[in-house]
Short mmCIF file of C-alpha atoms and ligand atoms in Angstrom, two decimals:
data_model
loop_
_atom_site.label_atom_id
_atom_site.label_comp_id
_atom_site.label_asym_id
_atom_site.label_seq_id
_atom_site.Cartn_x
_atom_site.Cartn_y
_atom_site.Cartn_z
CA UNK A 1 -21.80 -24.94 -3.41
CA UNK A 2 -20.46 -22.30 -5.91
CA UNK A 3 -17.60 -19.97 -3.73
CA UNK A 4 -16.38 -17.24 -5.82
CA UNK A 5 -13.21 -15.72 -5.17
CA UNK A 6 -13.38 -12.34 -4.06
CA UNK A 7 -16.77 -10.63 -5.27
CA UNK A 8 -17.07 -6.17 -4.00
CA UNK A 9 -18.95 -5.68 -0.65
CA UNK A 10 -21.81 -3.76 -2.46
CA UNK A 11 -24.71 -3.17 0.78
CA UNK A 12 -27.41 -0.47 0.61
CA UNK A 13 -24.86 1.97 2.33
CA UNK A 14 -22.54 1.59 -0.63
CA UNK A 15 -25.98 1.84 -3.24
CA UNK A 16 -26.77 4.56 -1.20
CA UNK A 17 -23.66 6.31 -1.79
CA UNK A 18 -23.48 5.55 -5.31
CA UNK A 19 -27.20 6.97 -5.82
CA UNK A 20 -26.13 10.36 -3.74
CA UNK A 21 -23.48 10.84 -6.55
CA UNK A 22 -25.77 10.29 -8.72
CA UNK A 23 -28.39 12.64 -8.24
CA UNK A 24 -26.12 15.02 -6.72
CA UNK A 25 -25.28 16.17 -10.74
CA UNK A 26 -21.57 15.58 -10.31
CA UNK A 27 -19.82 12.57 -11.03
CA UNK A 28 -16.13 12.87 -11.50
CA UNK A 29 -13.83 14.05 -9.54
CA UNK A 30 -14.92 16.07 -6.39
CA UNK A 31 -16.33 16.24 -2.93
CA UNK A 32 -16.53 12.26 -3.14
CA UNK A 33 -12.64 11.77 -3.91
CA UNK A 34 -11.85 14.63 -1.13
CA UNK A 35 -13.66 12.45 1.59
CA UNK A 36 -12.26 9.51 0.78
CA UNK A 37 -8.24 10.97 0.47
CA UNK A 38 -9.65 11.75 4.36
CA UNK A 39 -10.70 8.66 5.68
CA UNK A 40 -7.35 7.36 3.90
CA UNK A 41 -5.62 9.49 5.78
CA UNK A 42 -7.33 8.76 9.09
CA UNK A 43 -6.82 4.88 8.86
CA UNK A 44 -3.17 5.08 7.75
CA UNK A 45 -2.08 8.00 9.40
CA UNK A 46 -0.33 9.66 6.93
CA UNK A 47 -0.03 13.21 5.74
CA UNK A 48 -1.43 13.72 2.15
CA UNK A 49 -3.85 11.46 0.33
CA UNK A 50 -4.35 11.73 -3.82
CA UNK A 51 -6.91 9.30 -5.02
CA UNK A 52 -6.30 8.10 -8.51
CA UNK A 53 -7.76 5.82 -10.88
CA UNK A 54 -5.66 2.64 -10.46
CA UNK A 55 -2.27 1.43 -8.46
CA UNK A 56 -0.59 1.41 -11.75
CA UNK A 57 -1.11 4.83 -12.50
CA UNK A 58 -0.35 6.38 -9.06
CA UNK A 59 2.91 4.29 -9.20
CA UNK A 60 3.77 5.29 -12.73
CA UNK A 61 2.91 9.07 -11.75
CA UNK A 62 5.49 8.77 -9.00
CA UNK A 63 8.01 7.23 -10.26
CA UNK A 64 8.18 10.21 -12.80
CA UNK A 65 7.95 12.35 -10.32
CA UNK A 66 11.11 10.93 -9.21
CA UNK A 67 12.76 11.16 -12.89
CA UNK A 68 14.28 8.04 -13.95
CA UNK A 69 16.74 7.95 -17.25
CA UNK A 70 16.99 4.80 -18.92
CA UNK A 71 19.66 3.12 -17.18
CA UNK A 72 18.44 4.52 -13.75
CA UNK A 73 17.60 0.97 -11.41
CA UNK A 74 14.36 0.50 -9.17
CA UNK A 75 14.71 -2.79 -7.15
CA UNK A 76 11.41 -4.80 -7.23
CA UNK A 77 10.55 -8.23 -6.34
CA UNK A 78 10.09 -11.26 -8.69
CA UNK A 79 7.57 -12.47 -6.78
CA UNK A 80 5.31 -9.83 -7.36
CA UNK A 81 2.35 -8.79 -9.92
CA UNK A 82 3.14 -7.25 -13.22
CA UNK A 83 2.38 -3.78 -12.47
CA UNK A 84 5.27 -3.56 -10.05
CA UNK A 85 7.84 -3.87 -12.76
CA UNK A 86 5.34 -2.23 -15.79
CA UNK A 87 5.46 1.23 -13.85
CA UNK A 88 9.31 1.49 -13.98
CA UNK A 89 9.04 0.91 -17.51
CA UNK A 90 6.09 3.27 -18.12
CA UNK A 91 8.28 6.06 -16.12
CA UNK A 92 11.27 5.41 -18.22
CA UNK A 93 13.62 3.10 -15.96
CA UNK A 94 15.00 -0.21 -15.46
CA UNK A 95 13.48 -2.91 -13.35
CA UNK A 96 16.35 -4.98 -11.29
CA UNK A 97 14.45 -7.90 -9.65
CA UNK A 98 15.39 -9.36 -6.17
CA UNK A 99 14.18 -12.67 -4.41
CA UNK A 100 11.90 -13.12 -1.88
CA UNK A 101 11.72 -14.56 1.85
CA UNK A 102 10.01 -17.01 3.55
CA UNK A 103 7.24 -14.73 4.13
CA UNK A 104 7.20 -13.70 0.39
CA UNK A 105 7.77 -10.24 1.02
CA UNK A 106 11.00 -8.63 -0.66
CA UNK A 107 14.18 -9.72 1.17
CA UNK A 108 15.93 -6.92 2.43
CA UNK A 109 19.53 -9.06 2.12
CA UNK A 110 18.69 -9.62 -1.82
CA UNK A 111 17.97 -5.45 -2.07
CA UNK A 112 21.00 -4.42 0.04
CA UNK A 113 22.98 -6.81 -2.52
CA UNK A 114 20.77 -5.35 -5.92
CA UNK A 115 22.10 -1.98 -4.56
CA UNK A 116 24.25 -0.28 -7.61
CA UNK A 117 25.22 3.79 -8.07
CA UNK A 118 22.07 3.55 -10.26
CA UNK A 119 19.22 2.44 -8.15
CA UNK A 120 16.90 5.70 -7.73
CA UNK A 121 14.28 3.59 -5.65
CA UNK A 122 13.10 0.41 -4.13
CA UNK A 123 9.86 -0.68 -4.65
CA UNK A 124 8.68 -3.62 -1.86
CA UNK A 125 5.28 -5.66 -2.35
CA UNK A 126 3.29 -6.72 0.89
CA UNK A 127 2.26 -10.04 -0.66
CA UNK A 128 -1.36 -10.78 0.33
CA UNK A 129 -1.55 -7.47 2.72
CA UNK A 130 0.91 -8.64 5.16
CA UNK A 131 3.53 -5.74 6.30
CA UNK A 132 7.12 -5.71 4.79
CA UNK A 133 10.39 -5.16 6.89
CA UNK A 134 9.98 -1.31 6.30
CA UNK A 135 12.61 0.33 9.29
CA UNK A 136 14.81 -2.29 8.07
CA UNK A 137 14.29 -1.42 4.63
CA UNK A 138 14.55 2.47 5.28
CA UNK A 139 17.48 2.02 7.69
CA UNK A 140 19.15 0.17 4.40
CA UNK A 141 19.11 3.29 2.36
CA UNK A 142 20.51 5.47 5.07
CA UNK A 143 23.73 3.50 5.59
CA UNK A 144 26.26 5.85 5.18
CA UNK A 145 27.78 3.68 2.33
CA UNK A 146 24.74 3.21 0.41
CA UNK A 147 24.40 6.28 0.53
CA UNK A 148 27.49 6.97 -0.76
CA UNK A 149 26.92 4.98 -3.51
CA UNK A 150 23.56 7.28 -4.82
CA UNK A 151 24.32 9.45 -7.88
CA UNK A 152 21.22 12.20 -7.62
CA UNK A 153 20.14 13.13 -10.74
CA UNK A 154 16.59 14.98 -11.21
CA UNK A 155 15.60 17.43 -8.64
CA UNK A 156 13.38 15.32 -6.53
CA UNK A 157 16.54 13.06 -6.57
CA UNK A 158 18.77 15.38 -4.66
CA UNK A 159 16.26 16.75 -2.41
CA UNK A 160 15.92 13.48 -1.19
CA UNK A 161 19.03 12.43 -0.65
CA UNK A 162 19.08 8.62 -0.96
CA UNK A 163 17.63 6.03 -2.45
CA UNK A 164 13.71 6.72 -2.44
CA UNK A 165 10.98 3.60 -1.24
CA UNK A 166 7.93 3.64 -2.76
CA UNK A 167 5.91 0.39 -1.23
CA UNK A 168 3.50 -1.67 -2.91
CA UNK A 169 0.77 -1.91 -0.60
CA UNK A 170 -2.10 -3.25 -3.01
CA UNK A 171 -3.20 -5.47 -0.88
CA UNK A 172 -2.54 -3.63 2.87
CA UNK A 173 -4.83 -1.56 3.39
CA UNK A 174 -6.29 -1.64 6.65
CA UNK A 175 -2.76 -3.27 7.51
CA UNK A 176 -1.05 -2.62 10.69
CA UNK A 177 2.65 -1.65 10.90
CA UNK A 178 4.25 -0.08 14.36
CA UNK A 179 7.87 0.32 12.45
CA UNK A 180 9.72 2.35 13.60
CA UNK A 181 9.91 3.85 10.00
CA UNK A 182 7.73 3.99 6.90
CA UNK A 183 8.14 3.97 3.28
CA UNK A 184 8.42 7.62 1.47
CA UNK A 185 5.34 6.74 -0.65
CA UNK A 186 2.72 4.31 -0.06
CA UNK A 187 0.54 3.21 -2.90
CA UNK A 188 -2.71 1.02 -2.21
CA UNK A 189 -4.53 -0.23 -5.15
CA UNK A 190 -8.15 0.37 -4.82
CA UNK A 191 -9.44 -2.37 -7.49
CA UNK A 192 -12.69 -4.51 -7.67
CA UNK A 193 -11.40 -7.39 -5.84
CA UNK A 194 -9.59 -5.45 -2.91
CA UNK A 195 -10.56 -5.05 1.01
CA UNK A 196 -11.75 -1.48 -0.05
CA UNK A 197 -13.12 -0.34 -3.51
CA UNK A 198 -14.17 1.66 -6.27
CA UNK A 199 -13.97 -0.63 -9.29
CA UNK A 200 -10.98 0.98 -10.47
CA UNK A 201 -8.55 3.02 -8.50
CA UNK A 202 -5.68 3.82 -6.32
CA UNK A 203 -4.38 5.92 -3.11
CA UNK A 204 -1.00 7.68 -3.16
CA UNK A 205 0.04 8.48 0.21
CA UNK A 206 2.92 10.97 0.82
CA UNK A 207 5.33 10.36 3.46
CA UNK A 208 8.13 12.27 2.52
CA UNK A 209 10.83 13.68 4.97
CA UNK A 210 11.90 17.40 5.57
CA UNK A 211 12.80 18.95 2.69
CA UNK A 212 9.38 18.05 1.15
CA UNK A 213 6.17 19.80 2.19
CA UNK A 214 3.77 16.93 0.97
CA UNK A 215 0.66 19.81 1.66
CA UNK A 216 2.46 21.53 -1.47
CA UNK A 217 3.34 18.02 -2.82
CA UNK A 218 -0.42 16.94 -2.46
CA UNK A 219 -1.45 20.40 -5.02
CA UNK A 220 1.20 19.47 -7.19
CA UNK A 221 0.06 15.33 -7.50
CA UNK A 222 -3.16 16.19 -7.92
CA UNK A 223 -2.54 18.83 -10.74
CA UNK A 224 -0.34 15.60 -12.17
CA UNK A 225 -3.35 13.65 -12.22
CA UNK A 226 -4.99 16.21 -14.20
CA UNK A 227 -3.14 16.77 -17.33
CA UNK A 228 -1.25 19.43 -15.07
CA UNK A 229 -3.91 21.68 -15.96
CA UNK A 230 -4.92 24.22 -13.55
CA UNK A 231 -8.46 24.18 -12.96
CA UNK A 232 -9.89 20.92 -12.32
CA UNK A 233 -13.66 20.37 -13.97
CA UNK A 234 -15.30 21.41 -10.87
CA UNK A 235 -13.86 24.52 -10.70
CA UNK A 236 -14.15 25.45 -14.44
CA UNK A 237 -17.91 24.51 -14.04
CA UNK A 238 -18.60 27.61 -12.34
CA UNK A 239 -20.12 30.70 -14.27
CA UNK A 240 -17.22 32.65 -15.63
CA UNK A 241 -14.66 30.29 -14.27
CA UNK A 242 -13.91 28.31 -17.73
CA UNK A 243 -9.90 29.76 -18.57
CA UNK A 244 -7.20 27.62 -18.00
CA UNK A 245 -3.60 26.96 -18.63
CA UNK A 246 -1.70 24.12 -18.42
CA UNK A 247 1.78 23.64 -16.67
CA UNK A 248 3.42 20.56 -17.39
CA UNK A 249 3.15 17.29 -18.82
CA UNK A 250 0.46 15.54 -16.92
CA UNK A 251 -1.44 12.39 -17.02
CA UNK A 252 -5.21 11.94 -17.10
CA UNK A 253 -5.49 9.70 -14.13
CA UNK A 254 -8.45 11.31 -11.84
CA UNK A 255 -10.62 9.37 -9.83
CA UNK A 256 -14.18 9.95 -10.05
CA UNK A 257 -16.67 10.72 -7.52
CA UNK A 258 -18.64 7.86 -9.22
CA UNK A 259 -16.36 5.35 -8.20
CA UNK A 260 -14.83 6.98 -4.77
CA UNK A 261 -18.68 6.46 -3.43
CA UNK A 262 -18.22 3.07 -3.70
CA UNK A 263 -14.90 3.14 -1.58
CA UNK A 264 -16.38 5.69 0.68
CA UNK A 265 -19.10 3.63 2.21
CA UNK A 266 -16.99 0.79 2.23
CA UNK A 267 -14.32 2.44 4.10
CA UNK A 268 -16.84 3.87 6.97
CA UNK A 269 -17.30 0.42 7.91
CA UNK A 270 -14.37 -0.75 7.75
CA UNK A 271 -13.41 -1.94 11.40
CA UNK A 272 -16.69 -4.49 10.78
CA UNK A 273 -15.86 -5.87 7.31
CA UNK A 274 -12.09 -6.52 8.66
CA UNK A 275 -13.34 -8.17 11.83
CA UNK A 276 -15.34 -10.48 8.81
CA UNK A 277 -12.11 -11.21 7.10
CA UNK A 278 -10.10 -12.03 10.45
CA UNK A 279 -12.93 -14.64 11.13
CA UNK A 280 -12.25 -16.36 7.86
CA UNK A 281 -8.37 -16.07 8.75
CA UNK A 282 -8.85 -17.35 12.01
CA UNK A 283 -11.06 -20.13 10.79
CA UNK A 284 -9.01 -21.27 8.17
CA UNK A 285 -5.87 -21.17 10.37
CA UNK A 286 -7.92 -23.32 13.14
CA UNK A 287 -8.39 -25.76 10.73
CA UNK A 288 -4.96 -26.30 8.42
CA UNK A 289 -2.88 -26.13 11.76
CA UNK A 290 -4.55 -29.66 12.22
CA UNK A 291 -2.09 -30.94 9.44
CA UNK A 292 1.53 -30.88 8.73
CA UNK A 293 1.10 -31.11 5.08
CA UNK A 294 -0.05 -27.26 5.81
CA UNK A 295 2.05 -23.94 5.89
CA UNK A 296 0.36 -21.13 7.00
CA UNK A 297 1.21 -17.73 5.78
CA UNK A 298 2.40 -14.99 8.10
CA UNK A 299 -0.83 -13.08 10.20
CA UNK A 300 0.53 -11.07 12.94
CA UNK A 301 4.16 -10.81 14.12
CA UNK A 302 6.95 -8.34 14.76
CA UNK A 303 4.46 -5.71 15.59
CA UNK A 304 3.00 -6.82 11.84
CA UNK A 305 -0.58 -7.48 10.77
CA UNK A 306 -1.69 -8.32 7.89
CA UNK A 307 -5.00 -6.87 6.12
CA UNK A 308 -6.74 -10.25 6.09
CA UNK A 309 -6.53 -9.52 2.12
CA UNK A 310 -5.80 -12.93 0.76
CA UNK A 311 -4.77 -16.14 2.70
CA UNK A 312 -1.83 -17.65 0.99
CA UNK A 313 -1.83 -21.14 1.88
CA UNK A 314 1.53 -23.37 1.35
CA UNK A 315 1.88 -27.10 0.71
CA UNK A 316 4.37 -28.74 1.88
CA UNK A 317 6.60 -30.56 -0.78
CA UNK A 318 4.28 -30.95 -3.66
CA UNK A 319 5.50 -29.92 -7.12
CA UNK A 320 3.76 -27.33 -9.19
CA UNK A 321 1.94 -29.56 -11.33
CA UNK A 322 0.83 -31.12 -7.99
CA UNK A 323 -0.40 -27.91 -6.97
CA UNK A 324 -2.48 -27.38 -10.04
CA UNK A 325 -4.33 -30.82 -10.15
CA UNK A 326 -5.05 -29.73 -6.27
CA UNK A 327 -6.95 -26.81 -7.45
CA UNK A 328 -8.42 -28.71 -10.68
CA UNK A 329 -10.09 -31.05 -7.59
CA UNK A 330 -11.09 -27.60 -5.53
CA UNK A 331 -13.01 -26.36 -8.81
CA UNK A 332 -14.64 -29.48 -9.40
CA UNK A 333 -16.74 -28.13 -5.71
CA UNK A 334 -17.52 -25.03 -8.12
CA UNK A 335 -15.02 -23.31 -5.22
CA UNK A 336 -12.55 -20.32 -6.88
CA UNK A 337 -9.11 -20.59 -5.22
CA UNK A 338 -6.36 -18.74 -7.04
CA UNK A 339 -2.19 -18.58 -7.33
CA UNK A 340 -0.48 -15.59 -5.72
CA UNK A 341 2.03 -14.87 -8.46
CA UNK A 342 2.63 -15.75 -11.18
CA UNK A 343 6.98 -15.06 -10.49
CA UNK A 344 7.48 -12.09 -13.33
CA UNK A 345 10.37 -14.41 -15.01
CA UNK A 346 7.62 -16.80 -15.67
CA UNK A 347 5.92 -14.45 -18.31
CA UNK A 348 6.83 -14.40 -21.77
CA UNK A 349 7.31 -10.50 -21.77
CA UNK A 350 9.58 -10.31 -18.74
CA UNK A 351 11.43 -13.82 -19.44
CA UNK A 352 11.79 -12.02 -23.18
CA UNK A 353 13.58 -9.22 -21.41
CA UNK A 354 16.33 -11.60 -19.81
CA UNK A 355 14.56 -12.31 -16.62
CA UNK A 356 15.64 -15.94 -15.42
CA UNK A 357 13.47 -17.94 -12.85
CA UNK A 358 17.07 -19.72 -11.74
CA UNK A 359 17.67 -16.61 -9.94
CA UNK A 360 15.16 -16.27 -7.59
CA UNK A 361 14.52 -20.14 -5.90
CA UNK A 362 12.36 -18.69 -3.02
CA UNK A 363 10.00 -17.01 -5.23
CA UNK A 364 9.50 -19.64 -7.35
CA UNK A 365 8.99 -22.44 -4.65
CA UNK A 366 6.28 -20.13 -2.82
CA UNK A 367 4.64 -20.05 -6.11
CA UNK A 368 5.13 -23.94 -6.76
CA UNK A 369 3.33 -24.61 -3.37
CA UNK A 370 0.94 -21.76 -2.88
CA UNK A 371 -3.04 -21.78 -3.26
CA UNK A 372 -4.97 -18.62 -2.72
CA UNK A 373 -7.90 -19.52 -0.46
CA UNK A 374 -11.08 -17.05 -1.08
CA UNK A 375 -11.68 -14.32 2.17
CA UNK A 376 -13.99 -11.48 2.34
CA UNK A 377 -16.52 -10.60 4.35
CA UNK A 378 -19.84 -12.39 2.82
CA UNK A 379 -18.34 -15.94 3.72
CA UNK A 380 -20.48 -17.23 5.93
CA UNK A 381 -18.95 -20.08 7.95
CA UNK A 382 -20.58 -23.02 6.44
CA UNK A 383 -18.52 -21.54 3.09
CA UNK A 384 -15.60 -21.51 5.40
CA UNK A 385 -16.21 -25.02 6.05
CA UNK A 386 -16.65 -25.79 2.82
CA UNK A 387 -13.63 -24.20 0.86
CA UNK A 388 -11.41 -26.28 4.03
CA UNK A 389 -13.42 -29.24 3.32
CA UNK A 390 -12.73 -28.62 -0.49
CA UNK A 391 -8.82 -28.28 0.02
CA UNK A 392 -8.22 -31.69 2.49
CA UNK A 393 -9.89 -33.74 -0.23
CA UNK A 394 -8.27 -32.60 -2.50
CA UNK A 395 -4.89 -32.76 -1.16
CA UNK A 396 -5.98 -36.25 -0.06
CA UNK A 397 -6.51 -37.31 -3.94
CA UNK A 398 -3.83 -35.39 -5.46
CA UNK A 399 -0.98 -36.15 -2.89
CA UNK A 400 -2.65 -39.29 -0.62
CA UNK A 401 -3.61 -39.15 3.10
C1 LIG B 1 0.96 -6.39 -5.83
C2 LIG B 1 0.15 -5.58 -6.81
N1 LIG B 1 0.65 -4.43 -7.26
C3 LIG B 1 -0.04 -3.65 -8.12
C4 LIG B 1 -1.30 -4.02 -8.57
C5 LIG B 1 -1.99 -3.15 -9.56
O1 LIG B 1 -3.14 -2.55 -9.04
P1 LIG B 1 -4.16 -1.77 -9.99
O2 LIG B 1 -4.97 -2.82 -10.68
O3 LIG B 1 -4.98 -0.93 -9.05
O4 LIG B 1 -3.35 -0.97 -10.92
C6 LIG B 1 -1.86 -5.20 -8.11
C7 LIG B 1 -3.19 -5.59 -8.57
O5 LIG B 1 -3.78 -6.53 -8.16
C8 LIG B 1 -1.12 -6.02 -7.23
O6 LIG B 1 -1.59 -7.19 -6.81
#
């Protein structure tokens, strides 16, 4: 039975959608990206919503925003995907990694001891959708002596006042956090094989505290996106309406209308499609809780739940290369389990920087042990049964019974 791993949710809604764009005569940016930024907004209650055309790009636009020098420090985790650590490049600063915790998110102990007068910002990954430690993380950056410690720089630096977080939430959308606090900026990525998508593309959510007015901050992200110049195409397609100027050294990172109708037919029916992925949670939990060789990852805790994204299974004591004749066995089924990550000191350009794997044991043991299982929504319960089916025998050849 051939199981990809995570192929879009495309329905007639979502060709519908797509096929209103397309005979509506506009296809980039417009009414499209505007109603999804709002049903954004709605799920994850936050205040301003600027759709973009990848994670990456909304990440690297922010992190500018910010203004990082050279030697300027953002924490990330190791244990992360490459983009996390490519966007402080691409904005001109330093990546400082930190280890992870038992739930693979960022540990907030291995930030608070990362902390130098140069970190600018912290940038935590919810691994596989499931919720980081945010009040504890925001709580870390108002301690009086960390705060001490910042050395404000740019404007946006000293406005804030402290070391800014800027979460990684590729994979949470649809995730549930009752925190007391959240991060400044939330970024979800947006791309082909996530809950909610439009091929390509991102959401940056603004969160920021009194000074900022995200409402103004919202006009002047968007302009950002749009080579900072001050009409956007729908506007200048109106008769008379073609002069513009431009302001400032933007990017040219737009969604288009195109792609947000994908997304926004998708999203609509989104409390149905996540119900789908909880099944396929719940049924592969049901089922590896049966053996000890099993460690399932983290679901729902600490007023925590996880967007059912990807279900990072854990086995117990094998070595990597153990791990990697298990899924050689799972493909022979034609089923398309994965690795959630590849540790960034494990690749050539980041080892080439200085990175060291030594450093960060938990990340690199998660990895060692961890198999991807596939989730989303057109995995009909015989599939289920058949990925679980697919795993156990091959644990049973690989490892024994
Ligand atoms: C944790 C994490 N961060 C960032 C990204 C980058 O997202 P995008 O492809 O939308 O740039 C991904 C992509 O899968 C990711 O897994």
């Amino acid at each position: 039975m051939k199981i990809p791993f995570s192929p879009p949710y495309i329905d007639g809604s979502v060709i519908q959608e797509v096929t209103d764009t397309l005979n509506s005569g506009w296809i980039t940016t417009g009414p499209k990206v505007k109603a999804l930024e709002e049903e954004i907004q709605k799920l994850v209650e936050t205040e301003c919503v600027v759709c973009v055309n990848s994670w990456t790009s909304g990440a690297i636009m922010a992190l500018r925003w910010l203004g990082l020098n050279a030697d300027d420090e953002v924490i990330v985790p190791a244990y992360t995907y490459c983009a996390t650590a490519l966007a402080v490049l691409w904005a001109g600063g330093k990546p400082v990694m930190v280890d992870s915790g038992a739930d693979f998110n960022i540990s907030v102990e291995a930030v608070r001891k990362a902390i130098t007068s140069k970190t600018k910002a912290i940038i935590p990954v919810d691994f596989a959708g499931y919720p980081c430690d945010y009040s504890a993380l925001m709580n870390l950056v108002d301690e009086p002596q960390i705060k001490d410690l910042y050395k404000p720089e740019s404007e946006v630096q000293k406005k804030i006042g402290r070391i800014m977080v800027i979460s990684d939430e590729a994979h949470s959308l649809g995730a549930n956090y009752n925190g007391a606090r959240r991060p400044d900026i939330i970024i979800y990525s947006l791309h082909a094989v996530k809950n909610i998508t439009t091929a390509e593309g991102g959401a940056v959510c603004l969160n920021l505290p009194k000074p900022f007015n995200n409402n103004q901050l919202y006009a002047d992200f968007r302009l950002l996106t749009l080579n900072c110049q001050t009409k956007d195409a729908f506007s200048k397609s109106t008769a008379g309406g073609w002069r513009y100027d431009i302001v400032g050294q933007g990017m040219k990172i737009n969604m288009a209308d195109i792609n947000a109708a994908i997304g926004l037919a998708q999203i609509r029916q989104y409390d149905k499609l996540l119900t789908e992925r909880r099944r396929i949670f719940e049924s592969y939990i049901r089922a590896f809780s049966k053996y000890d060789w099993a460690v399932l990852p983290p679901v729902k805790t600490d007023g925590r739940e996880t967007s059912y994204h990807i279900f990072a299974l854990r086995i117990k004591g094998i070595t990597e290369q153990q791990r990697d004749k298990i899924i050689e066995e799972v493909a022979k089924k034609e089923v398309v389990v994965n690795v959630h990550f590849i540790p960034l000191p494990l690749l050539s350009f980041f080892k080439n920087m200085g990175f060291d794997i030594n450093n960060y044991p938990q990340a690199y043991n998660s990895y060692c042990s961890e198999i991807s299982l596939p989730v989303y929504p057109q995995l009909d319960d015989e599939k289920v049964n058949f990925v679980i089916k697919s795993v156990v025998e091959a644990y049973k050849t690989v490892v024994g019974e």
